[in-house]
Amino acid sequence: MRAVPNLVNVLAPAHEHEFEAARGLPEALPDGEVQLWQGSPDARLLARQALHLDVVAGYFALLLAWRGYTSWADGATASQTLMQLAGMLPLIALACGLLATIAWLMARTTVYTLTNRRIVMRVGIVLSITFNLPFAQIAAASWRPRGRGGDIVLSLAGSDRIAYLHLWPHARPWRLKRTEPMLRALADAPAVAAQLAQALQQAEAARQSLPVRAVATAPALPAGAPAGGNPSRPLPQVA
């Protein structure tokens, strides 16, 4: 697992990631490694699921309703009540617009890449960090449906850990001690989960076909990990 920090210019799209050998990759893929899929989070799903824009908008709606009720109870006229409510709208629009903009920037600067050997996550709005997750370091993978999209959750093997704040919002919520990277807010999550399951199974089959001496030092996957077993088994769903 390797993190490569780089400064990103979010205001100049043409020169945004000039340090990359290819989009989403800090260096060219070595011989024998091929890209299977590449994508980014859906900005609308990210705003609703990671930044909870729906909850914030609902809170402001209740606040407006309460303000209107108290104004009416105090004897204000309809026009006075509307004027009071209108005075709150710019701040509400600013708050919701800020969350939507942050979600758009997150989606715009995030690239998930799946190859036949690893998952690469390029994340970060201003400070871009690239995480390389070889299949040997993925103990288990699962996916969970979220509305019209979904997330793919990765459990890491070994003692290596990634700080939760370095990953957020691309981490499973509330898993602070043992962080779980997550390909978040994917519009095509079922299709990506199927590709990942197949890639993990093929990688495990290739590893098991090597001579014993060649794989003696390779980290073993725990029982039930999706990389082994029935080659047609899909990634499990989690709540």
PDB file of N, CA and C in Angstrom, residues 118-192:
ATOM      1  N   ARG A 118      -4.818  -4.922  -8.795  1.00  0.00           N
ATOM      2  CA  ARG A 118      -4.971  -4.009  -7.664  1.00  0.00           C
ATOM      3  C   ARG A 118      -6.120  -3.044  -7.902  1.00  0.00           C
ATOM      4  N   ILE A 119      -6.405  -2.274  -6.851  1.00  0.00           N
ATOM      5  CA  ILE A 119      -7.324  -1.136  -6.923  1.00  0.00           C
ATOM      6  C   ILE A 119      -6.523   0.110  -6.603  1.00  0.00           C
ATOM      7  N   VAL A 120      -6.686   1.133  -7.400  1.00  0.00           N
ATOM      8  CA  VAL A 120      -5.997   2.413  -7.192  1.00  0.00           C
ATOM      9  C   VAL A 120      -7.057   3.473  -6.918  1.00  0.00           C
ATOM     10  N   MET A 121      -6.864   4.226  -5.836  1.00  0.00           N
ATOM     11  CA  MET A 121      -7.796   5.286  -5.464  1.00  0.00           C
ATOM     12  C   MET A 121      -7.048   6.611  -5.456  1.00  0.00           C
ATOM     13  N   ARG A 122      -7.411   7.495  -6.361  1.00  0.00           N
ATOM     14  CA  ARG A 122      -6.867   8.857  -6.320  1.00  0.00           C
ATOM     15  C   ARG A 122      -7.944   9.768  -5.736  1.00  0.00           C
ATOM     16  N   VAL A 123      -7.664  10.332  -4.568  1.00  0.00           N
ATOM     17  CA  VAL A 123      -8.649  11.120  -3.840  1.00  0.00           C
ATOM     18  C   VAL A 123      -8.020  12.442  -3.409  1.00  0.00           C
ATOM     19  N   GLY A 124      -8.867  13.395  -3.037  1.00  0.00           N
ATOM     20  CA  GLY A 124      -8.388  14.676  -2.532  1.00  0.00           C
ATOM     21  C   GLY A 124      -8.712  15.821  -3.466  1.00  0.00           C
ATOM     22  N   ILE A 125      -9.190  16.924  -2.912  1.00  0.00           N
ATOM     23  CA  ILE A 125      -9.549  18.091  -3.719  1.00  0.00           C
ATOM     24  C   ILE A 125      -8.329  18.964  -3.978  1.00  0.00           C
ATOM     25  N   VAL A 126      -7.652  19.384  -2.927  1.00  0.00           N
ATOM     26  CA  VAL A 126      -6.468  20.243  -3.071  1.00  0.00           C
ATOM     27  C   VAL A 126      -5.192  19.410  -2.982  1.00  0.00           C
ATOM     28  N   LEU A 127      -5.089  18.577  -1.956  1.00  0.00           N
ATOM     29  CA  LEU A 127      -3.944  17.679  -1.815  1.00  0.00           C
ATOM     30  C   LEU A 127      -4.382  16.308  -2.296  1.00  0.00           C
ATOM     31  N   SER A 128      -3.916  15.924  -3.467  1.00  0.00           N
ATOM     32  CA  SER A 128      -4.311  14.654  -4.071  1.00  0.00           C
ATOM     33  C   SER A 128      -3.412  13.538  -3.550  1.00  0.00           C
ATOM     34  N   ILE A 129      -4.039  12.443  -3.094  1.00  0.00           N
ATOM     35  CA  ILE A 129      -3.311  11.284  -2.591  1.00  0.00           C
ATOM     36  C   ILE A 129      -3.763  10.057  -3.367  1.00  0.00           C
ATOM     37  N   THR A 130      -2.813   9.250  -3.791  1.00  0.00           N
ATOM     38  CA  THR A 130      -3.113   8.025  -4.522  1.00  0.00           C
ATOM     39  C   THR A 130      -2.802   6.825  -3.645  1.00  0.00           C
ATOM     40  N   PHE A 131      -3.805   5.975  -3.437  1.00  0.00           N
ATOM     41  CA  PHE A 131      -3.636   4.758  -2.650  1.00  0.00           C
ATOM     42  C   PHE A 131      -3.622   3.556  -3.588  1.00  0.00           C
ATOM     43  N   ASN A 132      -2.558   2.762  -3.509  1.00  0.00           N
ATOM     44  CA  ASN A 132      -2.455   1.518  -4.260  1.00  0.00           C
ATOM     45  C   ASN A 132      -2.819   0.364  -3.329  1.00  0.00           C
ATOM     46  N   LEU A 133      -3.830  -0.397  -3.688  1.00  0.00           N
ATOM     47  CA  LEU A 133      -4.289  -1.516  -2.867  1.00  0.00           C
ATOM     48  C   LEU A 133      -4.150  -2.813  -3.664  1.00  0.00           C
ATOM     49  N   PRO A 134      -3.006  -3.497  -3.560  1.00  0.00           N
ATOM     50  CA  PRO A 134      -2.857  -4.776  -4.265  1.00  0.00           C
ATOM     51  C   PRO A 134      -3.882  -5.788  -3.756  1.00  0.00           C
ATOM     52  N   PHE A 135      -4.261  -6.716  -4.614  1.00  0.00           N
ATOM     53  CA  PHE A 135      -5.239  -7.727  -4.228  1.00  0.00           C
ATOM     54  C   PHE A 135      -4.766  -8.532  -3.018  1.00  0.00           C
ATOM     55  N   ALA A 136      -3.444  -8.736  -2.892  1.00  0.00           N
ATOM     56  CA  ALA A 136      -2.925  -9.508  -1.764  1.00  0.00           C
ATOM     57  C   ALA A 136      -3.207  -8.830  -0.433  1.00  0.00           C
ATOM     58  N   GLN A 137      -3.461  -7.525  -0.442  1.00  0.00           N
ATOM     59  CA  GLN A 137      -3.738  -6.797   0.796  1.00  0.00           C
ATOM     60  C   GLN A 137      -5.233  -6.598   1.029  1.00  0.00           C
ATOM     61  N   ILE A 138      -6.061  -7.133   0.156  1.00  0.00           N
ATOM     62  CA  ILE A 138      -7.509  -7.044   0.325  1.00  0.00           C
ATOM     63  C   ILE A 138      -7.992  -8.360   0.924  1.00  0.00           C
ATOM     64  N   ALA A 139      -8.372  -8.343   2.195  1.00  0.00           N
ATOM     65  CA  ALA A 139      -8.820  -9.559   2.874  1.00  0.00           C
ATOM     66  C   ALA A 139     -10.227  -9.939   2.452  1.00  0.00           C
ATOM     67  N   ALA A 140     -11.073  -8.958   2.202  1.00  0.00           N
ATOM     68  CA  ALA A 140     -12.460  -9.227   1.813  1.00  0.00           C
ATOM     69  C   ALA A 140     -13.004  -8.002   1.101  1.00  0.00           C
ATOM     70  N   ALA A 141     -13.995  -8.232   0.263  1.00  0.00           N
ATOM     71  CA  ALA A 141     -14.664  -7.146  -0.453  1.00  0.00           C
ATOM     72  C   ALA A 141     -16.156  -7.434  -0.485  1.00  0.00           C
ATOM     73  N   SER A 142     -16.949  -6.393  -0.384  1.00  0.00           N
ATOM     74  CA  SER A 142     -18.396  -6.535  -0.424  1.00  0.00           C
ATOM     75  C   SER A 142     -18.977  -5.250  -0.996  1.00  0.00           C
ATOM     76  N   TRP A 143     -20.235  -5.280  -1.317  1.00  0.00           N
ATOM     77  CA  TRP A 143     -20.868  -4.063  -1.820  1.00  0.00           C
ATOM     78  C   TRP A 143     -22.234  -3.913  -1.184  1.00  0.00           C
ATOM     79  N   ARG A 144     -22.673  -2.677  -1.081  1.00  0.00           N
ATOM     80  CA  ARG A 144     -23.983  -2.414  -0.493  1.00  0.00           C
ATOM     81  C   ARG A 144     -24.756  -1.464  -1.395  1.00  0.00           C
ATOM     82  N   PRO A 145     -26.005  -1.799  -1.707  1.00  0.00           N
ATOM     83  CA  PRO A 145     -26.821  -0.894  -2.521  1.00  0.00           C
ATOM     84  C   PRO A 145     -27.209   0.338  -1.724  1.00  0.00           C
ATOM     85  N   ARG A 146     -27.152   1.491  -2.376  1.00  0.00           N
ATOM     86  CA  ARG A 146     -27.556   2.754  -1.747  1.00  0.00           C
ATOM     87  C   ARG A 146     -28.410   3.518  -2.742  1.00  0.00           C
ATOM     88  N   GLY A 147     -29.729   3.376  -2.647  1.00  0.00           N
ATOM     89  CA  GLY A 147     -30.604   4.055  -3.583  1.00  0.00           C
ATOM     90  C   GLY A 147     -30.408   3.517  -4.983  1.00  0.00           C
ATOM     91  N   ARG A 148     -30.166   4.418  -5.929  1.00  0.00           N
ATOM     92  CA  ARG A 148     -29.947   3.996  -7.310  1.00  0.00           C
ATOM     93  C   ARG A 148     -28.489   3.658  -7.592  1.00  0.00           C
ATOM     94  N   GLY A 149     -27.637   3.743  -6.579  1.00  0.00           N
ATOM     95  CA  GLY A 149     -26.233   3.405  -6.755  1.00  0.00           C
ATOM     96  C   GLY A 149     -25.784   2.448  -5.669  1.00  0.00           C
ATOM     97  N   GLY A 150     -24.519   2.562  -5.280  1.00  0.00           N
ATOM     98  CA  GLY A 150     -24.013   1.686  -4.234  1.00  0.00           C
ATOM     99  C   GLY A 150     -22.553   1.953  -3.940  1.00  0.00           C
ATOM    100  N   ASP A 151     -22.059   1.297  -2.907  1.00  0.00           N
ATOM    101  CA  ASP A 151     -20.668   1.421  -2.467  1.00  0.00           C
ATOM    102  C   ASP A 151     -20.008   0.050  -2.486  1.00  0.00           C
ATOM    103  N   ILE A 152     -18.703   0.027  -2.723  1.00  0.00           N
ATOM    104  CA  ILE A 152     -17.914  -1.197  -2.631  1.00  0.00           C
ATOM    105  C   ILE A 152     -16.948  -1.033  -1.468  1.00  0.00           C
ATOM    106  N   VAL A 153     -17.049  -1.926  -0.486  1.00  0.00           N
ATOM    107  CA  VAL A 153     -16.279  -1.836   0.751  1.00  0.00           C
ATOM    108  C   VAL A 153     -15.132  -2.831   0.699  1.00  0.00           C
ATOM    109  N   LEU A 154     -13.935  -2.387   1.093  1.00  0.00           N
ATOM    110  CA  LEU A 154     -12.737  -3.217   1.071  1.00  0.00           C
ATOM    111  C   LEU A 154     -12.188  -3.360   2.482  1.00  0.00           C
ATOM    112  N   SER A 155     -11.972  -4.594   2.923  1.00  0.00           N
ATOM    113  CA  SER A 155     -11.339  -4.857   4.210  1.00  0.00           C
ATOM    114  C   SER A 155      -9.881  -5.231   3.956  1.00  0.00           C
ATOM    115  N   LEU A 156      -8.968  -4.559   4.647  1.00  0.00           N
ATOM    116  CA  LEU A 156      -7.541  -4.743   4.401  1.00  0.00           C
ATOM    117  C   LEU A 156      -6.958  -5.809   5.311  1.00  0.00           C
ATOM    118  N   ALA A 157      -6.035  -6.592   4.760  1.00  0.00           N
ATOM    119  CA  ALA A 157      -5.320  -7.610   5.530  1.00  0.00           C
ATOM    120  C   ALA A 157      -4.028  -7.017   6.079  1.00  0.00           C
ATOM    121  N   GLY A 158      -3.422  -7.736   6.997  1.00  0.00           N
ATOM    122  CA  GLY A 158      -2.139  -7.298   7.527  1.00  0.00           C
ATOM    123  C   GLY A 158      -2.272  -6.177   8.532  1.00  0.00           C
ATOM    124  N   SER A 159      -1.139  -5.594   8.868  1.00  0.00           N
ATOM    125  CA  SER A 159      -1.101  -4.560   9.910  1.00  0.00           C
ATOM    126  C   SER A 159      -1.136  -3.146   9.353  1.00  0.00           C
ATOM    127  N   ASP A 160      -1.023  -2.995   8.049  1.00  0.00           N
ATOM    128  CA  ASP A 160      -1.035  -1.657   7.464  1.00  0.00           C
ATOM    129  C   ASP A 160      -2.418  -1.036   7.625  1.00  0.00           C
ATOM    130  N   ARG A 161      -2.442   0.252   7.954  1.00  0.00           N
ATOM    131  CA  ARG A 161      -3.687   0.971   8.126  1.00  0.00           C
ATOM    132  C   ARG A 161      -3.598   2.319   7.406  1.00  0.00           C
ATOM    133  N   ILE A 162      -4.745   2.830   7.000  1.00  0.00           N
ATOM    134  CA  ILE A 162      -4.832   4.155   6.408  1.00  0.00           C
ATOM    135  C   ILE A 162      -5.648   5.017   7.356  1.00  0.00           C
ATOM    136  N   ALA A 163      -5.157   6.206   7.667  1.00  0.00           N
ATOM    137  CA  ALA A 163      -5.877   7.087   8.577  1.00  0.00           C
ATOM    138  C   ALA A 163      -7.263   7.407   8.012  1.00  0.00           C
ATOM    139  N   TYR A 164      -8.259   7.384   8.874  1.00  0.00           N
ATOM    140  CA  TYR A 164      -9.640   7.610   8.448  1.00  0.00           C
ATOM    141  C   TYR A 164      -9.789   8.974   7.774  1.00  0.00           C
ATOM    142  N   LEU A 165      -9.151   9.997   8.341  1.00  0.00           N
ATOM    143  CA  LEU A 165      -9.280  11.343   7.774  1.00  0.00           C
ATOM    144  C   LEU A 165      -8.601  11.451   6.411  1.00  0.00           C
ATOM    145  N   HIS A 166      -7.581  10.636   6.159  1.00  0.00           N
ATOM    146  CA  HIS A 166      -6.946  10.639   4.838  1.00  0.00           C
ATOM    147  C   HIS A 166      -7.870  10.063   3.784  1.00  0.00           C
ATOM    148  N   LEU A 167      -8.737   9.139   4.188  1.00  0.00           N
ATOM    149  CA  LEU A 167      -9.629   8.478   3.242  1.00  0.00           C
ATOM    150  C   LEU A 167     -10.978   9.182   3.094  1.00  0.00           C
ATOM    151  N   TRP A 168     -11.466   9.786   4.154  1.00  0.00           N
ATOM    152  CA  TRP A 168     -12.832  10.315   4.143  1.00  0.00           C
ATOM    153  C   TRP A 168     -13.052  11.238   2.941  1.00  0.00           C
ATOM    154  N   PRO A 169     -14.204  11.118   2.258  1.00  0.00           N
ATOM    155  CA  PRO A 169     -15.360  10.271   2.538  1.00  0.00           C
ATOM    156  C   PRO A 169     -15.296   8.896   1.886  1.00  0.00           C
ATOM    157  N   HIS A 170     -14.107   8.497   1.448  1.00  0.00           N
ATOM    158  CA  HIS A 170     -13.956   7.217   0.740  1.00  0.00           C
ATOM    159  C   HIS A 170     -13.609   6.108   1.722  1.00  0.00           C
ATOM    160  N   ALA A 171     -14.295   6.084   2.850  1.00  0.00           N
ATOM    161  CA  ALA A 171     -14.093   5.080   3.889  1.00  0.00           C
ATOM    162  C   ALA A 171     -15.445   4.705   4.468  1.00  0.00           C
ATOM    163  N   ARG A 172     -15.547   3.477   4.926  1.00  0.00           N
ATOM    164  CA  ARG A 172     -16.801   3.024   5.529  1.00  0.00           C
ATOM    165  C   ARG A 172     -17.056   3.796   6.811  1.00  0.00           C
ATOM    166  N   PRO A 173     -18.242   4.376   6.958  1.00  0.00           N
ATOM    167  CA  PRO A 173     -18.510   5.212   8.139  1.00  0.00           C
ATOM    168  C   PRO A 173     -18.336   4.464   9.447  1.00  0.00           C
ATOM    169  N   TRP A 174     -17.748   5.176  10.425  1.00  0.00           N
ATOM    170  CA  TRP A 174     -17.616   4.728  11.804  1.00  0.00           C
ATOM    171  C   TRP A 174     -16.656   3.562  11.984  1.00  0.00           C
ATOM    172  N   ARG A 175     -15.906   3.205  10.988  1.00  0.00           N
ATOM    173  CA  ARG A 175     -14.839   2.203  11.162  1.00  0.00           C
ATOM    174  C   ARG A 175     -13.532   2.972  11.364  1.00  0.00           C
ATOM    175  N   LEU A 176     -13.355   3.535  12.565  1.00  0.00           N
ATOM    176  CA  LEU A 176     -12.235   4.434  12.813  1.00  0.00           C
ATOM    177  C   LEU A 176     -10.959   3.677  13.171  1.00  0.00           C
ATOM    178  N   LYS A 177     -11.067   2.616  13.950  1.00  0.00           N
ATOM    179  CA  LYS A 177      -9.869   1.904  14.400  1.00  0.00           C
ATOM    180  C   LYS A 177      -9.279   1.070  13.284  1.00  0.00           C
ATOM    181  N   ARG A 178     -10.126   0.383  12.560  1.00  0.00           N
ATOM    182  CA  ARG A 178      -9.674  -0.460  11.445  1.00  0.00           C
ATOM    183  C   ARG A 178     -10.406   0.039  10.195  1.00  0.00           C
ATOM    184  N   THR A 179      -9.826   1.037   9.559  1.00  0.00           N
ATOM    185  CA  THR A 179     -10.499   1.690   8.443  1.00  0.00           C
ATOM    186  C   THR A 179     -10.699   0.732   7.271  1.00  0.00           C
ATOM    187  N   GLU A 180     -11.793   0.934   6.569  1.00  0.00           N
ATOM    188  CA  GLU A 180     -12.124   0.135   5.400  1.00  0.00           C
ATOM    189  C   GLU A 180     -12.327   1.066   4.211  1.00  0.00           C
ATOM    190  N   PRO A 181     -11.376   1.089   3.270  1.00  0.00           N
ATOM    191  CA  PRO A 181     -11.548   1.935   2.074  1.00  0.00           C
ATOM    192  C   PRO A 181     -12.833   1.567   1.345  1.00  0.00           C
ATOM    193  N   MET A 182     -13.403   2.548   0.664  1.00  0.00           N
ATOM    194  CA  MET A 182     -14.680   2.321   0.008  1.00  0.00           C
ATOM    195  C   MET A 182     -14.722   3.080  -1.318  1.00  0.00           C
ATOM    196  N   LEU A 183     -15.118   2.381  -2.365  1.00  0.00           N
ATOM    197  CA  LEU A 183     -15.424   3.031  -3.631  1.00  0.00           C
ATOM    198  C   LEU A 183     -16.852   3.536  -3.494  1.00  0.00           C
ATOM    199  N   ARG A 184     -17.000   4.823  -3.315  1.00  0.00           N
ATOM    200  CA  ARG A 184     -18.271   5.359  -2.820  1.00  0.00           C
ATOM    201  C   ARG A 184     -19.111   5.985  -3.922  1.00  0.00           C
ATOM    202  N   ALA A 185     -20.435   5.874  -3.709  1.00  0.00           N
ATOM    203  CA  ALA A 185     -21.431   6.554  -4.540  1.00  0.00           C
ATOM    204  C   ALA A 185     -21.259   6.228  -6.019  1.00  0.00           C
ATOM    205  N   LEU A 186     -21.128   4.941  -6.329  1.00  0.00           N
ATOM    206  CA  LEU A 186     -20.992   4.517  -7.719  1.00  0.00           C
ATOM    207  C   LEU A 186     -22.372   4.307  -8.332  1.00  0.00           C
ATOM    208  N   ALA A 187     -22.613   4.924  -9.458  1.00  0.00           N
ATOM    209  CA  ALA A 187     -23.895   4.744 -10.137  1.00  0.00           C
ATOM    210  C   ALA A 187     -24.025   3.342 -10.708  1.00  0.00           C
ATOM    211  N   ASP A 188     -22.896   2.715 -11.052  1.00  0.00           N
ATOM    212  CA  ASP A 188     -22.897   1.370 -11.643  1.00  0.00           C
ATOM    213  C   ASP A 188     -22.267   0.361 -10.690  1.00  0.00           C
ATOM    214  N   ALA A 189     -22.585   0.460  -9.413  1.00  0.00           N
ATOM    215  CA  ALA A 189     -21.960  -0.385  -8.392  1.00  0.00           C
ATOM    216  C   ALA A 189     -22.126  -1.885  -8.651  1.00  0.00           C
ATOM    217  N   PRO A 190     -23.310  -2.388  -9.043  1.00  0.00           N
ATOM    218  CA  PRO A 190     -23.416  -3.845  -9.270  1.00  0.00           C
ATOM    219  C   PRO A 190     -22.469  -4.355 -10.354  1.00  0.00           C
ATOM    220  N   ALA A 191     -22.339  -3.617 -11.442  1.00  0.00           N
ATOM    221  CA  ALA A 191     -21.453  -4.046 -12.521  1.00  0.00           C
ATOM    222  C   ALA A 191     -19.990  -4.004 -12.071  1.00  0.00           C
ATOM    223  N   VAL A 192     -19.605  -2.960 -11.326  1.00  0.00           N
ATOM    224  CA  VAL A 192     -18.226  -2.864 -10.843  1.00  0.00           C
ATOM    225  C   VAL A 192     -17.941  -3.964  -9.831  1.00  0.00           C
TER     226      VAL A 192
END
